[in-house]
mmCIF file of C-alpha atoms and ligand atoms in Angstrom:
data_model
loop_
_atom_site.group_PDB
_atom_site.id
_atom_site.type_symbol
_atom_site.label_atom_id
_atom_site.label_comp_id
_atom_site.label_asym_id
_atom_site.label_seq_id
_atom_site.Cartn_x
_atom_site.Cartn_y
_atom_site.Cartn_z
ATOM 1 C CA MET A 1 59.991 130.796 223.744
ATOM 2 C CA GLY A 2 59.975 133.181 220.746
ATOM 3 C CA ALA A 3 63.094 133.938 218.704
ATOM 4 C CA VAL A 4 65.334 136.481 220.411
ATOM 5 C CA ALA A 5 67.654 136.925 217.433
ATOM 6 C CA GLY A 6 67.635 136.972 213.635
ATOM 7 C CA PRO A 7 67.381 133.720 211.616
ATOM 8 C CA GLU A 8 71.166 133.473 211.075
ATOM 9 C CA ILE A 9 71.835 133.371 214.807
ATOM 10 C CA GLU A 10 68.914 131.035 215.419
ATOM 11 C CA ARG A 11 70.381 128.737 212.775
ATOM 12 C CA LEU A 12 73.750 128.789 214.548
ATOM 13 C CA VAL A 13 72.012 127.899 217.814
ATOM 14 C CA GLN A 14 70.068 125.059 216.180
ATOM 15 C CA LEU A 15 73.225 123.574 214.642
ATOM 16 C CA LEU A 16 75.163 123.809 217.910
ATOM 17 C CA ALA A 17 72.252 122.140 219.707
ATOM 18 C CA ARG A 18 72.791 119.031 217.549
ATOM 19 C CA LEU A 19 76.248 118.483 219.043
ATOM 20 C CA PRO A 20 76.455 115.671 221.598
ATOM 21 C CA GLY A 21 76.280 116.991 225.142
ATOM 22 C CA LEU A 22 74.770 120.341 224.152
ATOM 23 C CA GLY A 23 71.082 120.959 224.766
ATOM 24 C CA PRO A 24 69.175 124.018 223.471
ATOM 25 C CA ARG A 25 70.132 126.155 226.481
ATOM 26 C CA SER A 26 73.852 125.445 226.382
ATOM 27 C CA ALA A 27 73.787 125.793 222.560
ATOM 28 C CA ARG A 28 72.398 129.297 222.995
ATOM 29 C CA ARG A 29 75.102 130.058 225.566
ATOM 30 C CA ALA A 30 77.787 128.668 223.226
ATOM 31 C CA ALA A 31 76.469 130.739 220.295
ATOM 32 C CA LEU A 32 76.534 133.890 222.372
ATOM 33 C CA HIS A 33 80.048 133.101 223.558
ATOM 34 C CA LEU A 34 81.212 132.562 219.959
ATOM 35 C CA ILE A 35 79.679 135.839 218.864
ATOM 36 C CA LYS A 36 81.279 137.752 221.729
ATOM 37 C CA LYS A 37 84.669 136.120 221.026
ATOM 38 C CA ARG A 38 84.402 136.707 217.311
ATOM 39 C CA GLU A 39 88.122 137.226 216.645
ATOM 40 C CA ALA A 40 89.598 135.055 219.389
ATOM 41 C CA LEU A 41 87.311 132.063 218.912
ATOM 42 C CA MET A 42 84.770 132.202 216.108
ATOM 43 C CA MET A 43 87.230 132.954 213.325
ATOM 44 C CA PRO A 44 89.816 130.299 214.322
ATOM 45 C CA LEU A 45 86.968 127.806 214.816
ATOM 46 C CA THR A 46 85.585 128.575 211.373
ATOM 47 C CA SER A 47 88.944 127.992 209.715
ATOM 48 C CA ALA A 48 89.596 124.845 211.803
ATOM 49 C CA LEU A 49 86.224 123.475 210.679
ATOM 50 C CA GLN A 50 87.038 124.310 207.061
ATOM 51 C CA VAL A 51 90.425 122.555 207.255
ATOM 52 C CA ALA A 52 88.807 119.538 208.894
ATOM 53 C CA LEU A 53 86.121 119.482 206.195
ATOM 54 C CA ASP A 54 88.766 119.575 203.452
ATOM 55 C CA LYS A 55 91.340 117.210 204.892
ATOM 56 C CA VAL A 56 89.791 114.688 207.259
ATOM 57 C CA GLN A 57 89.626 111.155 205.878
ATOM 58 C CA VAL A 58 89.065 107.635 207.116
ATOM 59 C CA CYS A 59 92.304 105.618 207.389
ATOM 60 C CA LYS A 60 92.215 102.870 204.771
ATOM 61 C CA THR A 61 94.141 100.535 207.074
ATOM 62 C CA CYS A 62 92.483 100.871 210.474
ATOM 63 C CA GLY A 63 89.399 103.100 210.081
ATOM 64 C CA ASN A 64 90.700 105.894 212.315
ATOM 65 C CA ILE A 65 89.900 109.489 211.340
ATOM 66 C CA ASP A 66 92.858 111.716 210.532
ATOM 67 C CA THR A 67 94.176 114.275 208.064
ATOM 68 C CA GLN A 68 96.640 111.753 206.663
ATOM 69 C CA ASN A 69 96.006 108.339 205.137
ATOM 70 C CA PRO A 70 97.220 105.895 206.441
ATOM 71 C CA CYS A 71 96.698 107.647 209.766
ATOM 72 C CA THR A 72 99.257 108.901 212.298
ATOM 73 C CA VAL A 73 98.895 105.757 214.440
ATOM 74 C CA CYS A 74 99.314 103.340 211.504
ATOM 75 C CA THR A 75 102.436 105.132 210.232
ATOM 76 C CA ASP A 76 104.088 105.550 213.663
ATOM 77 C CA PRO A 77 107.233 103.339 213.561
ATOM 78 C CA LYS A 78 107.190 103.024 217.376
ATOM 79 C CA ARG A 79 103.887 101.135 217.248
ATOM 80 C CA ASP A 80 103.991 97.385 217.704
ATOM 81 C CA PRO A 81 102.801 95.721 214.475
ATOM 82 C CA ALA A 82 102.266 92.436 216.357
ATOM 83 C CA ILE A 83 99.215 93.778 218.205
ATOM 84 C CA ILE A 84 95.870 94.912 216.749
ATOM 85 C CA VAL A 85 93.370 96.455 219.177
ATOM 86 C CA VAL A 86 89.810 96.072 217.868
ATOM 87 C CA VAL A 87 87.349 98.839 218.789
ATOM 88 C CA ALA A 88 83.777 99.561 217.739
ATOM 89 C CA ASP A 89 84.170 103.263 217.140
ATOM 90 C CA VAL A 90 86.806 105.948 216.567
ATOM 91 C CA ALA A 91 85.763 107.460 219.924
ATOM 92 C CA ASP A 92 86.937 104.246 221.620
ATOM 93 C CA LEU A 93 90.293 104.434 219.798
ATOM 94 C CA TRP A 94 90.761 108.023 220.934
ATOM 95 C CA ALA A 95 89.797 107.071 224.511
ATOM 96 C CA LEU A 96 92.444 104.315 224.562
ATOM 97 C CA GLU A 97 95.001 106.752 223.137
ATOM 98 C CA ARG A 98 94.159 109.335 225.823
ATOM 99 C CA ALA A 99 94.769 106.626 228.423
ATOM 100 C CA ASN A 100 98.050 105.656 226.718
ATOM 101 C CA ALA A 101 96.701 102.130 227.115
ATOM 102 C CA THR A 102 98.483 100.311 224.289
ATOM 103 C CA GLN A 103 101.422 100.462 221.896
ATOM 104 C CA GLY A 104 99.546 98.313 219.401
ATOM 105 C CA ARG A 105 97.768 99.369 216.246
ATOM 106 C CA TYR A 106 94.013 99.539 215.889
ATOM 107 C CA HIS A 107 91.090 98.263 213.862
ATOM 108 C CA VAL A 108 87.824 100.224 213.939
ATOM 109 C CA LEU A 109 84.776 98.039 213.253
ATOM 110 C CA GLY A 110 82.396 100.973 212.777
ATOM 111 C CA ALA A 111 79.760 99.505 215.117
ATOM 112 C CA THR A 112 78.929 96.343 217.020
ATOM 113 C CA LEU A 113 76.660 93.553 215.792
ATOM 114 C CA SER A 114 73.087 94.313 216.724
ATOM 115 C CA PRO A 115 70.466 91.997 215.199
ATOM 116 C CA LEU A 116 67.637 94.032 216.747
ATOM 117 C CA ASP A 117 68.842 97.199 215.006
ATOM 118 C CA GLY A 118 69.579 95.340 211.768
ATOM 119 C CA VAL A 119 73.372 95.676 212.086
ATOM 120 C CA GLY A 120 74.960 92.537 210.633
ATOM 121 C CA PRO A 121 78.545 91.425 209.901
ATOM 122 C CA GLN A 122 78.419 93.019 206.425
ATOM 123 C CA ASP A 123 77.964 96.435 208.048
ATOM 124 C CA LEU A 124 81.234 96.095 209.982
ATOM 125 C CA THR A 125 84.847 95.973 208.726
ATOM 126 C CA ILE A 126 85.199 92.362 209.902
ATOM 127 C CA ASP A 127 86.522 90.981 206.581
ATOM 128 C CA ALA A 128 89.350 93.523 206.619
ATOM 129 C CA LEU A 129 90.150 92.605 210.226
ATOM 130 C CA VAL A 130 90.354 88.887 209.409
ATOM 131 C CA ALA A 131 92.669 89.689 206.497
ATOM 132 C CA ARG A 132 94.917 91.813 208.743
ATOM 133 C CA ALA A 133 94.971 89.083 211.415
ATOM 134 C CA HIS A 134 96.454 86.670 208.870
ATOM 135 C CA ALA A 135 99.517 88.867 208.263
ATOM 136 C CA ALA A 136 102.694 87.148 209.497
ATOM 137 C CA GLU A 137 103.711 89.987 211.834
ATOM 138 C CA VAL A 138 100.410 89.976 213.779
ATOM 139 C CA HIS A 139 100.479 87.865 216.965
ATOM 140 C CA GLU A 140 97.681 89.207 219.133
ATOM 141 C CA ILE A 141 94.178 90.587 218.552
ATOM 142 C CA ILE A 142 92.853 92.507 221.577
ATOM 143 C CA LEU A 143 89.055 92.858 221.525
ATOM 144 C CA ALA A 144 88.431 96.203 223.257
ATOM 145 C CA LEU A 145 84.655 96.134 222.871
ATOM 146 C CA ASN A 146 81.881 97.358 225.129
ATOM 147 C CA ALA A 147 80.854 95.067 228.007
ATOM 148 C CA THR A 148 77.311 95.016 226.602
ATOM 149 C CA VAL A 149 75.356 92.183 224.999
ATOM 150 C CA ASP A 150 76.103 93.579 221.512
ATOM 151 C CA GLY A 151 79.780 94.110 222.326
ATOM 152 C CA GLN A 152 80.222 90.584 223.644
ATOM 153 C CA THR A 153 78.219 89.055 220.752
ATOM 154 C CA THR A 154 80.602 90.818 218.378
ATOM 155 C CA ALA A 155 83.620 89.582 220.344
ATOM 156 C CA HIS A 156 82.427 85.949 220.108
ATOM 157 C CA TYR A 157 81.647 86.277 216.407
ATOM 158 C CA ILE A 158 85.118 87.658 215.639
ATOM 159 C CA THR A 159 86.847 85.067 217.832
ATOM 160 C CA ASP A 160 85.174 82.279 215.836
ATOM 161 C CA LEU A 161 86.333 83.818 212.550
ATOM 162 C CA LEU A 162 89.920 84.057 213.801
ATOM 163 C CA GLN A 163 90.242 80.339 214.579
ATOM 164 C CA ASP A 164 92.425 79.778 211.493
ATOM 165 C CA ALA A 165 94.613 82.820 211.996
ATOM 166 C CA ASN A 166 97.801 82.226 213.936
ATOM 167 C CA VAL A 167 96.979 84.829 216.608
ATOM 168 C CA LYS A 168 96.196 84.996 220.300
ATOM 169 C CA VAL A 169 92.749 86.555 220.813
ATOM 170 C CA THR A 170 92.317 88.451 224.089
ATOM 171 C CA ARG A 171 89.698 90.814 225.469
ATOM 172 C CA LEU A 172 89.639 93.559 228.081
ATOM 173 C CA ALA A 173 89.179 92.494 231.704
ATOM 174 C CA HIS A 174 85.809 93.082 233.337
ATOM 175 C CA GLY A 175 85.857 94.175 236.927
ATOM 176 C CA VAL A 176 86.222 96.780 239.634
ATOM 177 C CA PRO A 177 86.912 100.247 238.189
ATOM 178 C CA VAL A 178 89.987 102.096 239.440
ATOM 179 C CA GLY A 179 88.859 104.073 242.499
ATOM 180 C CA GLY A 180 85.645 102.045 242.646
ATOM 181 C CA GLU A 181 83.940 100.965 245.851
ATOM 182 C CA LEU A 182 82.586 97.418 245.970
ATOM 183 C CA ASP A 183 79.387 98.451 247.704
ATOM 184 C CA TYR A 184 78.385 100.575 244.702
ATOM 185 C CA LEU A 185 79.028 98.005 241.969
ATOM 186 C CA ASP A 186 76.254 96.150 240.167
ATOM 187 C CA GLU A 187 76.057 92.368 240.629
ATOM 188 C CA GLY A 188 77.249 91.608 237.069
ATOM 189 C CA THR A 189 80.442 93.609 237.517
ATOM 190 C CA LEU A 190 81.098 92.163 240.968
ATOM 191 C CA SER A 191 80.706 88.549 239.868
ATOM 192 C CA ALA A 192 82.817 89.146 236.725
ATOM 193 C CA ALA A 193 85.530 90.702 238.904
ATOM 194 C CA MET A 194 85.441 87.683 241.201
ATOM 195 C CA ARG A 195 85.661 85.211 238.289
ATOM 196 C CA GLN A 196 88.533 87.102 236.659
ATOM 197 C CA ARG A 197 90.569 87.620 239.848
ATOM 198 C CA THR A 198 94.326 87.685 239.410
ATOM 199 C CA LEU A 199 97.260 86.572 241.551
ATOM 200 C CA PHE A 200 98.339 89.298 243.966
HETATM 201 ZN ZN1 LIG B 1 95.183 103.928 210.626
#
């Protein structure tokens, strides 16, 4: 397909198409929508992007992304300092927050161990996590990592390193999703759910 607009608009489309979840067609639709809603949407979006560009930083305590450092979660006095929830990525932290799943604080690893992709312990914030786990107020480390080979490898690696820390190390349950039908589950999930059954 040839260009239907000048290079500036094509550039906007190309940049939007790099966003996760947007292909070339929906990027074109989004660009057109922005242009039509110039005052109501494009201008506020431009200034929101500029503010984010100027102010967003990585929390020096937990690795969350915020406009304040330490972040909103780390400085919230209602958070339980005894619990640290370990996640691979900021997206996982935000997902847990959306679910209101914990009152603990977080630690973002940045990735999971992946020998095949050349991701080793030095690429993750594991040293900082071990240091935090040794603080007197910390009693539990919850490993909220993906139920993938890499996620579970990372969980085992961290558990070994926390042997000396005076903390309980737990991980998320594996099992039947809420609203899930048994007939549709894969064998791995079904057998994990059976192994990790709880008292009714
Ligand atoms: Zn933080």
